[in-house]
Coordinates of C-alpha atoms in Angstrom, one line a residue:
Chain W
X1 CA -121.1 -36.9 -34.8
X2 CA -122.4 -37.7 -31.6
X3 CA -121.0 -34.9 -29.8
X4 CA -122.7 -33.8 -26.9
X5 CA -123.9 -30.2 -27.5
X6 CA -123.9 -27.5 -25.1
X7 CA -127.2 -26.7 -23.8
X8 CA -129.0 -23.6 -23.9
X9 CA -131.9 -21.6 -22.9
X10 CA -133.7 -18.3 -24.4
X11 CA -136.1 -16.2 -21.9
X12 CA -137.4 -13.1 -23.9
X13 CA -139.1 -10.2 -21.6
X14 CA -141.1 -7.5 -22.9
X15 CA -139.3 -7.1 -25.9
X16 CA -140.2 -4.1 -28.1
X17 CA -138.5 -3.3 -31.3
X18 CA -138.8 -1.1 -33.7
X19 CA -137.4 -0.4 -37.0
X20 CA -137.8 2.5 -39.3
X21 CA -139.5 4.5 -36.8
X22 CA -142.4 1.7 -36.7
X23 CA -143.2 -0.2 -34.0
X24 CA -143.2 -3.7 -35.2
X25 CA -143.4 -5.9 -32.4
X26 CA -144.5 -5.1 -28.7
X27 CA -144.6 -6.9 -25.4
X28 CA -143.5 -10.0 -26.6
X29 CA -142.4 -12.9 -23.8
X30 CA -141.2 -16.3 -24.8
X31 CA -139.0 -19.1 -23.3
X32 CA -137.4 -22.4 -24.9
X33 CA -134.5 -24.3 -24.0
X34 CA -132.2 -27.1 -25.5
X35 CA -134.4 -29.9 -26.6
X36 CA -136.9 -27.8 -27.9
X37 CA -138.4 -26.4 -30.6
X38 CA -140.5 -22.8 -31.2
X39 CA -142.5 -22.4 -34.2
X40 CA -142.9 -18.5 -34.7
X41 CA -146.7 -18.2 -36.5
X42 CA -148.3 -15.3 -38.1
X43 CA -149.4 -13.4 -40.8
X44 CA -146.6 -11.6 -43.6
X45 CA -145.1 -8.9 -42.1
X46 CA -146.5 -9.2 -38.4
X47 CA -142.2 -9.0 -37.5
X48 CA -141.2 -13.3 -37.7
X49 CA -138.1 -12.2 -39.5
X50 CA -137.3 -9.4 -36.9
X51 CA -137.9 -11.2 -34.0
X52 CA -135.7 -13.9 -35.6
X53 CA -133.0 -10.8 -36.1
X54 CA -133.7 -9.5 -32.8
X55 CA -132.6 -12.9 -31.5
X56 CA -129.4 -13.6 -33.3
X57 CA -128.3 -10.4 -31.9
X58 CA -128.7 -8.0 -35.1
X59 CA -131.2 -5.2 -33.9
X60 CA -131.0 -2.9 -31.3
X61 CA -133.8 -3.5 -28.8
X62 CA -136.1 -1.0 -27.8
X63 CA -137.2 -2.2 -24.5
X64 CA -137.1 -5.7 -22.9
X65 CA -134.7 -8.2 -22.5
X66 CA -133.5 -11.3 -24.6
X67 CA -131.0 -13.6 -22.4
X68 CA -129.8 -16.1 -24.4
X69 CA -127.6 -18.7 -21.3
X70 CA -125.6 -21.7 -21.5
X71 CA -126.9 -24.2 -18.9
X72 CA -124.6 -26.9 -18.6
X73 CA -121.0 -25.2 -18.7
X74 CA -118.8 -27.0 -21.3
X75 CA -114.7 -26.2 -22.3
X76 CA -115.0 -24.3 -24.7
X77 CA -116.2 -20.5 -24.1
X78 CA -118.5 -19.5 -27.3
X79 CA -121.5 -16.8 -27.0
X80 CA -124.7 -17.8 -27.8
X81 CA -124.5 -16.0 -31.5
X82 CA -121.3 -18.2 -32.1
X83 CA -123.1 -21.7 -31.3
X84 CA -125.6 -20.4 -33.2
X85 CA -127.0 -21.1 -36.9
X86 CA -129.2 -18.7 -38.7
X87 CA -131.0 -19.3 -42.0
X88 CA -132.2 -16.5 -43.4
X89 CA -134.5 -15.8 -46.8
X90 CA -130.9 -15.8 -48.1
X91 CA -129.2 -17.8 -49.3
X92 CA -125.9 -17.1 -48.9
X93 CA -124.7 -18.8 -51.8
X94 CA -121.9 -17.5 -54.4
X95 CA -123.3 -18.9 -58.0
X96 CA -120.1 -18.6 -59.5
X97 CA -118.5 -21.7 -56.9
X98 CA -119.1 -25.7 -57.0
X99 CA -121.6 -26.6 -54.2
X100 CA -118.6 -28.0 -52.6
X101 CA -116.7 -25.4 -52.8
X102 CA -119.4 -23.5 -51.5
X103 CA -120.1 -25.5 -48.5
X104 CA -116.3 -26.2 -47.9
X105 CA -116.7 -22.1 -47.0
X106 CA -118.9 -22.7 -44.4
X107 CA -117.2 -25.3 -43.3
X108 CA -113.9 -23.4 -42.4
X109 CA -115.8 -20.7 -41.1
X110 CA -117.9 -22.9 -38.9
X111 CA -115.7 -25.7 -38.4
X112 CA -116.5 -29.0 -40.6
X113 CA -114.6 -31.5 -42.2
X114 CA -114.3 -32.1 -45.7
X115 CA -116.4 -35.7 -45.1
X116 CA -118.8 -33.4 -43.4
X117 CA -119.4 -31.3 -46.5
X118 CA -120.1 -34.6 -48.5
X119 CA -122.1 -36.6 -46.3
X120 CA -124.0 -33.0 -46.1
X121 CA -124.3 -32.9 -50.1
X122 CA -126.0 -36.6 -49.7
X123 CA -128.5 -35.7 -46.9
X124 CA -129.6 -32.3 -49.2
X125 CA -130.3 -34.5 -52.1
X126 CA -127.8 -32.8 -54.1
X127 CA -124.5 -35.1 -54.0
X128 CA -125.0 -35.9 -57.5
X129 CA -124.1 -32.7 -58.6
X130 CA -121.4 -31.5 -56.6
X131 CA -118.9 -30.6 -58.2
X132 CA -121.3 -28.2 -60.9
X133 CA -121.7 -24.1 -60.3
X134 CA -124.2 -22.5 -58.3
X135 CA -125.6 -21.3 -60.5
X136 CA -127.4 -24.2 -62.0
X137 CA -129.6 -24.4 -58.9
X138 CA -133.1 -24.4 -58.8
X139 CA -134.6 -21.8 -55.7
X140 CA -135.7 -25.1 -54.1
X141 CA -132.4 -26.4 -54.7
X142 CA -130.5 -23.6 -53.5
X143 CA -132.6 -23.5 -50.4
X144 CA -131.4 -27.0 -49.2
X145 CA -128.2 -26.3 -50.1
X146 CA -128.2 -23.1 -48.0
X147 CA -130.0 -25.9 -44.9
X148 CA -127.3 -28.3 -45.6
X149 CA -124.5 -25.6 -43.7
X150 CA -126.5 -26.7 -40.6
X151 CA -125.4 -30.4 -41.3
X152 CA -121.5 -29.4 -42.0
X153 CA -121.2 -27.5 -39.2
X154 CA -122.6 -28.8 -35.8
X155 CA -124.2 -25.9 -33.5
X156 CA -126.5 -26.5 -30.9
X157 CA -129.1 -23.2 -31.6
X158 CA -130.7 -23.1 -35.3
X159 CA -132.7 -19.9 -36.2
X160 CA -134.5 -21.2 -39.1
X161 CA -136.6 -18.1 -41.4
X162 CA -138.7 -19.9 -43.5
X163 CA -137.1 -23.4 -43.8
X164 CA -139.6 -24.5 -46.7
X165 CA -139.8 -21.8 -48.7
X166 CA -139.1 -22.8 -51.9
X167 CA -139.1 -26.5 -50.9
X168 CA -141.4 -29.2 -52.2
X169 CA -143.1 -31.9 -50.3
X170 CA -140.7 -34.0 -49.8
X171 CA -138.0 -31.3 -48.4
X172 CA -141.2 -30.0 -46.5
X173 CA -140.2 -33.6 -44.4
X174 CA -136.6 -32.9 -45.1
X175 CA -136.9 -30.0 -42.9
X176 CA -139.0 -31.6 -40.5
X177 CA -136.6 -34.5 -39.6
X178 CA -133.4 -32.2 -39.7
X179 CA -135.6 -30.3 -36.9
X180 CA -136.5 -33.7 -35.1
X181 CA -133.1 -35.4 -35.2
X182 CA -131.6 -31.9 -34.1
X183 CA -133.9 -32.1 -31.1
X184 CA -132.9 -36.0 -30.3
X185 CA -129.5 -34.4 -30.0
X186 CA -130.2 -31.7 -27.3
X187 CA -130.2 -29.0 -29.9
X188 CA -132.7 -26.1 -30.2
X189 CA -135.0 -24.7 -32.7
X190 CA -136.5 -21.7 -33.3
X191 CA -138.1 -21.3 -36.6
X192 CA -140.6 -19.1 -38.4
X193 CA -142.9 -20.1 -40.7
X194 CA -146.1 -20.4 -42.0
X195 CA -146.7 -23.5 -43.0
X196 CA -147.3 -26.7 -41.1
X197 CA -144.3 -28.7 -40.6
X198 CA -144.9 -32.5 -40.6
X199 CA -142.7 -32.9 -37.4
X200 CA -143.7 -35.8 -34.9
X201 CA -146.4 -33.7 -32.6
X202 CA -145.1 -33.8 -29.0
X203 CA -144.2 -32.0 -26.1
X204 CA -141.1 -30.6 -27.3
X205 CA -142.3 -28.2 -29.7
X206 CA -144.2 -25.0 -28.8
X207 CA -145.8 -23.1 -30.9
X208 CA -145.9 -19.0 -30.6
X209 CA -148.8 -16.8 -33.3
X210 CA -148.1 -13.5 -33.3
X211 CA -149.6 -10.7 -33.8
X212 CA -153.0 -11.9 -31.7
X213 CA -154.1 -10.3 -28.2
X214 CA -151.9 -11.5 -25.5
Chain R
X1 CA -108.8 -17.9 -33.0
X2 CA -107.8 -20.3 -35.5
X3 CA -106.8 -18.7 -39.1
X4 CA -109.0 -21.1 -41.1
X5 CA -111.9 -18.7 -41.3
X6 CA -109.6 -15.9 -42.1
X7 CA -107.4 -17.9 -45.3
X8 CA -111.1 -19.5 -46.6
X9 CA -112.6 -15.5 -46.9
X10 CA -109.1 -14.8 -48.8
X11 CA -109.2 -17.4 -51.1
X12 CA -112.7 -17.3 -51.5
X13 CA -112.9 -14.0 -52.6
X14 CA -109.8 -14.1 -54.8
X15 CA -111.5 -17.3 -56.5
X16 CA -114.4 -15.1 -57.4
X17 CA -112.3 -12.4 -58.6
X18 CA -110.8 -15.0 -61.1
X19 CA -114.0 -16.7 -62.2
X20 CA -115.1 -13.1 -63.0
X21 CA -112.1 -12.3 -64.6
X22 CA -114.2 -9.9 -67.0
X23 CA -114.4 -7.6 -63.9
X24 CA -110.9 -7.3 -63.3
X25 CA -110.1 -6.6 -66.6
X26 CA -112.3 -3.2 -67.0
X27 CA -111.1 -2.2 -64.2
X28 CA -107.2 -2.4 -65.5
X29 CA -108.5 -1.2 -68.9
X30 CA -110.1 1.7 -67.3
X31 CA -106.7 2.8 -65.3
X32 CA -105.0 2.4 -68.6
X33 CA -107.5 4.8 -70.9
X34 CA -107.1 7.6 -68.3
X35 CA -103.6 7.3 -69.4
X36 CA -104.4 7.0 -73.3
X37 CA -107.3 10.6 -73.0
X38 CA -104.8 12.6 -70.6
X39 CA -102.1 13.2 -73.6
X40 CA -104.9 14.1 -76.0
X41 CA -106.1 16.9 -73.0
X42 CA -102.4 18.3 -72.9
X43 CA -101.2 17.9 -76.3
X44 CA -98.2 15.6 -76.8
X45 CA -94.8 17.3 -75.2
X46 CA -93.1 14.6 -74.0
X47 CA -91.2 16.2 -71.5
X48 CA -94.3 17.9 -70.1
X49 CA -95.7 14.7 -70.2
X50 CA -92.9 12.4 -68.9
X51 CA -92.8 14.7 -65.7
X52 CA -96.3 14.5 -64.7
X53 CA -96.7 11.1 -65.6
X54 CA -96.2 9.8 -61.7
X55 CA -99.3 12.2 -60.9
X56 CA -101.5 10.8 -63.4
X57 CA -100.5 7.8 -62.6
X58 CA -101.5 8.3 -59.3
X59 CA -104.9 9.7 -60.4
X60 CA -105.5 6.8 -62.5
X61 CA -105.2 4.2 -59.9
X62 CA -107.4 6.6 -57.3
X63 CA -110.1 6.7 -59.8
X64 CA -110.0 3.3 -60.6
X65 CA -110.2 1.8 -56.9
X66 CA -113.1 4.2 -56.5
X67 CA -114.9 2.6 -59.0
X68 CA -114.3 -0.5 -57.5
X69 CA -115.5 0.2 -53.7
X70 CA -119.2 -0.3 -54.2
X71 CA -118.5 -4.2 -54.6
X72 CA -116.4 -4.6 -52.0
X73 CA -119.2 -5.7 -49.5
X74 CA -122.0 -5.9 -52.0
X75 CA -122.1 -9.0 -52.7
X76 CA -122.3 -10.5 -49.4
X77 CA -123.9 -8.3 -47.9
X78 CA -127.2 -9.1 -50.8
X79 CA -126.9 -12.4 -50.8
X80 CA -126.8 -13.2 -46.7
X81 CA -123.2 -14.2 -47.1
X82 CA -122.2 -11.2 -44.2
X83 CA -125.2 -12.3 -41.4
X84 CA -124.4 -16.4 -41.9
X85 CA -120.7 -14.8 -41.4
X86 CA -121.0 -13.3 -38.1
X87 CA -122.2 -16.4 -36.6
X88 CA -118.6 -18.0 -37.4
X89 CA -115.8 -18.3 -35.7
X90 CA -114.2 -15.4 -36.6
X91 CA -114.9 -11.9 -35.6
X92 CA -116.3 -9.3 -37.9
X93 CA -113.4 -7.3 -37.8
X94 CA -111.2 -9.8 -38.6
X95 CA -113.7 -10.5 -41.6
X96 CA -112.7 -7.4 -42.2
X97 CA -109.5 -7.2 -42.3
X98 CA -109.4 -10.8 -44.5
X99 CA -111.5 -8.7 -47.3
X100 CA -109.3 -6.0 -47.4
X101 CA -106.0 -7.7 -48.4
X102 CA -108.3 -9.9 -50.7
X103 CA -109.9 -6.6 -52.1
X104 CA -105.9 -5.2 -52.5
X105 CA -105.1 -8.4 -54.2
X106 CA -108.2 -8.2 -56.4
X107 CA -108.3 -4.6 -57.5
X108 CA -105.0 -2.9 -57.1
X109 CA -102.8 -5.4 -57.5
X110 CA -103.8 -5.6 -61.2
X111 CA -103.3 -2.3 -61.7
X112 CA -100.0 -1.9 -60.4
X113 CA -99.0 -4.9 -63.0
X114 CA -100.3 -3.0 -65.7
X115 CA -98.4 0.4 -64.8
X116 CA -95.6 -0.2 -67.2
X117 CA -98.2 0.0 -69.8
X118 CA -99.0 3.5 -68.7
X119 CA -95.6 4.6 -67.9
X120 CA -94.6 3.1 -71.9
X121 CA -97.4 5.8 -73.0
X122 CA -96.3 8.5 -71.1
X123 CA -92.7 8.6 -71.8
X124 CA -91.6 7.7 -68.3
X125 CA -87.7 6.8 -67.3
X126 CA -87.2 3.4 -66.1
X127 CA -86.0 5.2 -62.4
X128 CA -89.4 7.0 -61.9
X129 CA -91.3 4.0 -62.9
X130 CA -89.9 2.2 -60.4
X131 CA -90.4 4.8 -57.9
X132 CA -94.0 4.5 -58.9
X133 CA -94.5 1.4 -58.5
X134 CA -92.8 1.2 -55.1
X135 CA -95.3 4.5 -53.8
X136 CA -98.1 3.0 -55.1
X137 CA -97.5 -0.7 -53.1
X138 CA -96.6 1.4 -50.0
X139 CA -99.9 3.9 -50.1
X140 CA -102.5 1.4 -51.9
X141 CA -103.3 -0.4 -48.3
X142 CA -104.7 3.0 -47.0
X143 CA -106.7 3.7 -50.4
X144 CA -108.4 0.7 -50.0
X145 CA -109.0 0.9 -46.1
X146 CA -110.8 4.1 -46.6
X147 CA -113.1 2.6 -49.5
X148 CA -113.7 -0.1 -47.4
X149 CA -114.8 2.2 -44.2
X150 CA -117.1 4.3 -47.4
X151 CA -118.4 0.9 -48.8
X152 CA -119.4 -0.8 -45.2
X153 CA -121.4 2.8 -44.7
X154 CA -123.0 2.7 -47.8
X155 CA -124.0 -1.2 -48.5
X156 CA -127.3 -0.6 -47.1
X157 CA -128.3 1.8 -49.4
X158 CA -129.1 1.0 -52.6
X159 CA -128.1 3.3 -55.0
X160 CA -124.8 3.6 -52.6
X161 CA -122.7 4.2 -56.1
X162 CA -121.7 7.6 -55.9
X163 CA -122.1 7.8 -51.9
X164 CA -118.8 6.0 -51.1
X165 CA -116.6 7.6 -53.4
X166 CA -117.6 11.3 -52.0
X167 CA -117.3 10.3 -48.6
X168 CA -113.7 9.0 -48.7
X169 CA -112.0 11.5 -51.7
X170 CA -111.5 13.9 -48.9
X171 CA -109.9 11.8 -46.7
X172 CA -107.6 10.1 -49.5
X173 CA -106.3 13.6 -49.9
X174 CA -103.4 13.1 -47.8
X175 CA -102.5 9.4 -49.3
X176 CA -102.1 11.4 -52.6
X177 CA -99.9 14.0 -51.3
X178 CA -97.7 11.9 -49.9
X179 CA -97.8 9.6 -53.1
X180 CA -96.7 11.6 -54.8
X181 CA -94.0 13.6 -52.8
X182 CA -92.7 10.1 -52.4
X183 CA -92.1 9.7 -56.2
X184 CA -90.5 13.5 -57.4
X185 CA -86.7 13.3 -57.7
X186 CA -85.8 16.8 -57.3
X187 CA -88.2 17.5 -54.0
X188 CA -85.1 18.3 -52.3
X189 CA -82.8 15.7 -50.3
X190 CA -84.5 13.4 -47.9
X191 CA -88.0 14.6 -48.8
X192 CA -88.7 11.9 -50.6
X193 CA -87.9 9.0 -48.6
X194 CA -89.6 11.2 -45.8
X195 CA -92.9 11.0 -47.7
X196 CA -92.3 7.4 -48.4
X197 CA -92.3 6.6 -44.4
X198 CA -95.3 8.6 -44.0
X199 CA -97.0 6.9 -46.5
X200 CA -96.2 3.6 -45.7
X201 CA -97.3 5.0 -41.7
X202 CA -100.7 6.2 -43.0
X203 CA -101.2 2.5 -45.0
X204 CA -100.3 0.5 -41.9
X205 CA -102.4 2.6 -39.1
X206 CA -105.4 2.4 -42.3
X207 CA -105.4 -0.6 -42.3
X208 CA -105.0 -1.4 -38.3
X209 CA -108.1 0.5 -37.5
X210 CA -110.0 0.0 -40.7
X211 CA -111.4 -3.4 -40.2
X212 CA -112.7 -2.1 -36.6
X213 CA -114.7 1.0 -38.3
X214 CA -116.0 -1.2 -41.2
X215 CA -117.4 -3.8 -38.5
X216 CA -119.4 -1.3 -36.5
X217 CA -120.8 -0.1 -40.0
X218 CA -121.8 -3.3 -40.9
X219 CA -123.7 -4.2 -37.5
X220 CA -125.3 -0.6 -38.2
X221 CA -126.0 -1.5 -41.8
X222 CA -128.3 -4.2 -40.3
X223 CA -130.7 -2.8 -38.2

C-alpha cells in the first residue's frame, strides 16, 4: 500500500485548443507537481473538461506546450498517460456486471489485486452490495464506484472531472480525503469542479478560475 | 506487456454477450430467416436451390455481421469504458485486437453453429456443408476486421448505423469472392484450395493490421 510513487510534474505553456472550429481555451499557463493539488474553476462550458482532455493526452493542441515529466527516475518505464487516472462524467461502468466484477476489470487493466477490489468496495461505501448488478446503482452510487478504480489501482496522477457530481455530502468529504490522503502519498491532483471541496486548506492546493482576464 | 489486460477485455466482453443473450439470438435468427425468404424469392427447386445454397449462405452471414458492427465499440465508447482504457496497461491496438476475437466469438461464432439449420433448409449435401463451414471460419476474421475499422470510424457519430456498413461492403467484396470460390466443387482442380489460402491470407493480414487502423480511429473519434 505504501508504495513509493513516482513523482511528477506538469508545466502547461500557452496552450490553445480548439475544437469544432471554436476556440475554447487560449493562452492558458499552469504548473503543479507531485504532492499537489489543482482545482480547475469556472463557469459551464468555459473548457474544464477540455483542458482536463487536453491533459490526458486526447486532443490535438493548437498551439502551446503541455510537458507532463517524471522527476525522480524509478524502474519501471511508464508515460505519464499510463501512471495516470482519469475520471471522467462517465462512468465507465457495464450495468449488466456485479460491482466486483466490474472493478476486478479495472483491476486487471490497471493492475490490482482481488483484496484491492474489496477493500475498494468498503472505502466507496458500497461493500454491502457487491456481488448485485450495476444496474441497481443510484447516479451517486455509480459515481463512487467509478472513484473507487482510483483505490484498486494505485497511480500517482488523478485527473478528476467533476468528483462530486452526483455525490451527497458526505461523499463531497469522501472525495476530499481520497484527494488529501492521495497527496500525503506524493501523488497529484488535478481536478475540475465547481463546488468547494472540504479539503484541509494549505499550501498544497492551488487553485486555477478560468475563463477571467489573465 | 503482461496478457492480463488483454484475457479480462476477452472475457469481459464475452460475459456481456451472455448476460444479453437476447442479442445474440436475433442476430442468429436473423441469419437463419434470410435462409427461410430466399426459397420463397426463387420458388422451391431443390437442385437450383441446393447449388446456390453456399452463396446465400455466405450472404446471410455478411448481412448479419453488418448488422452487428455498430455495437462493436458502442458501448464503451458511450459509457467512458474506451478513455478510462487507454490509461491501462495495455495499448489501444492491442485493445483492439482483444475486441476483435471477442467480437468473432460473440457474433459469428453463433452463426456458424447454427449453419446446419440453414444448410437442412436449403437442401445442402453433407460435403458442401462442411466446406461451408470450413470457408466461413477461414474468411470470418477479415469480415469482422473490416467492420471493426467501419465501426471505430463511425462511433462518434451518432446516427453511425448505416455509415459503417457502406463503408466496408466494398471492401468485403473480395472476402466473398474468395468465400465462395473456396466452397464450389467443380471450379476446376486446385482452385478451390487456391481460394481457401487466399482467404485464410486476407483473414490473417485483416486482422494483423486491423487493430492498428481501429486505434488511430479511436484517438481521432476523441477530439
Amino acid at each position: 500500500m505504501s508504495k513509493i510513487l513516482p513523482s511528477y510534474s506538469l508545466k502547461v505553456k500557452n496552450l490553445q485548443l480548439i475544437r469544432s472550429r471554436r476556440d475554447i481555451l487560449s493562452n492558458i499557463c499552469l504548473s503543479v507537481k507531485s504532492g499537489e493539488a489543482l482545482i480547475l474553476r469556472g463557469a459551464n462550458g468555459i473548457g474544464k473538461t477540455s483542458l482536463l482532455m487536453a491533459l490526458a493526452g486526447y486532443l490535438h493542441i493548437e498551439a502551446g506546450l503541455i510537458g507532463w515529466e517524471k522527476t525522480k527516475q524509478d524502474d519501471d518505464e511508464k508515460t505519464a498517460y499510463e501512471d495516470m487516472h482519469f475520471i471522467s462524467h462517465q462512468y465507465a461502468i457495464k450495468e449488466n456486471l456485479s460491482l466486483t466484477e466490474n472493478l476486478k476489470f479495472w483491476a486487471d487493466m490497471n493492475g490490482g489485486s482481488k483484496d484491492d477490489v474489496f477493500m475498494a468496495l468498503e472505502k466507496a461505501g458500497l461493500g454491502h452490495g457487491a456481488d448485485f448488478e450495476a444496474l441497481m446503482l443510484s447516479q451517486g452510487q455509480k459515481k463512487r464506484l467509478s472513484l473507487a478504480r482510483l483505490l484498486v489501482s494505485k497511480k500517482p496522477i488523478w485527473l478528476l472531472d467533476e468528483p462530486t457530481s452526483a455525490l451527497d455530502s458526505e461523499g463531497d468529504k469522501w472525495v476530499a480525503s481520497l484527494i488529501d490522503n492521495h497527496l500525503d502519498d506524493g501523488g497529484l491532483v488535478i481536478a475540475a469542479t465547481h463546488l468547494d471541496l472540504p479539503m484541509k486548506k494549505n499550501k498544497r492546493i492551488k487553485t486555477i478560475i478560468l475563463g477571467q482576464d489573465k | 506487456m503482461s496478457m492480463k489486460p488483454f484475457n479480462a477485455i476477452l472475457i469481459r466482453d464475452i460475459k456481456l454477450a451472455s448476460r444479453s443473450f437476447g442479442d445474440v439470438l436475433t442476430l442468429v435468427l436473423f441469419f437463419i430467416m434470410i435462409g427461410v425468404i430466399i426459397p420463397f424469392a426463387i420458388g422451391p427447386n431443390k437442385m437450383l436451390l441446393a447449388s446456390i445454397a453456399p452463396g446465400i449462405i455466405w450472404m446471410a452471414a455478411f448481412l448479419s455481421s453488418l448488422l452487428a458492427i455498430d455495437r462493436f465499440f458502442r458501448a464503451d465508447f458511450e459509457d467512458g469504458s474506451l478513455l478510462a482504457m487507454r490509461h491501462a496497461n495495455i495499448s489501444l491496438s492491442a485493445i483492439a485486437f482483444a475486441k476483435l476475437i471477442a467480437l468473432w466469438v460473440i457474433t459469428i461464432l453463433p452463426l456458424i453453429i447454427a449453419t446446419p439449420i440453414l444448410a437442412m433448409m436449403l437442401f445442402m449435401d453433407f460435403e458442401i456443408l462442411i466446406r461451408t463451414i470450413l470457408s466461413l471460419l477461414a474468411g470470418t476474421p477479415a469480415l469482422i476486421a473490416f467492420g471493426g475499422i467501419g465501426a471505430a470510424i463511425t462511433v462518434s457519430l451518432k446516427r453511425g448505423g448505416l455509415i459503417a456498413p457502406v463503408l466496408i461492403l466494398p471492401i468485403s467484396i473480395p472476402i466473398l469472392i474468395f468465400g465462395i470460390s473456396s466452397i464450389k466443387a467443380n471450379a476446376g482442380i486446385g482452385v478451390e484450395s487456391a481460394a481457401m489460402l487466399f482467404l485464410i491470407a486476407i483473414s490473417l493480414l485483416a486482422m494483423v493490421f486491423a487493430p492498428f487502423a481501429i486505434a488511430l480511429a479511436l484517438r481521432l473519434d476523441q477530439e
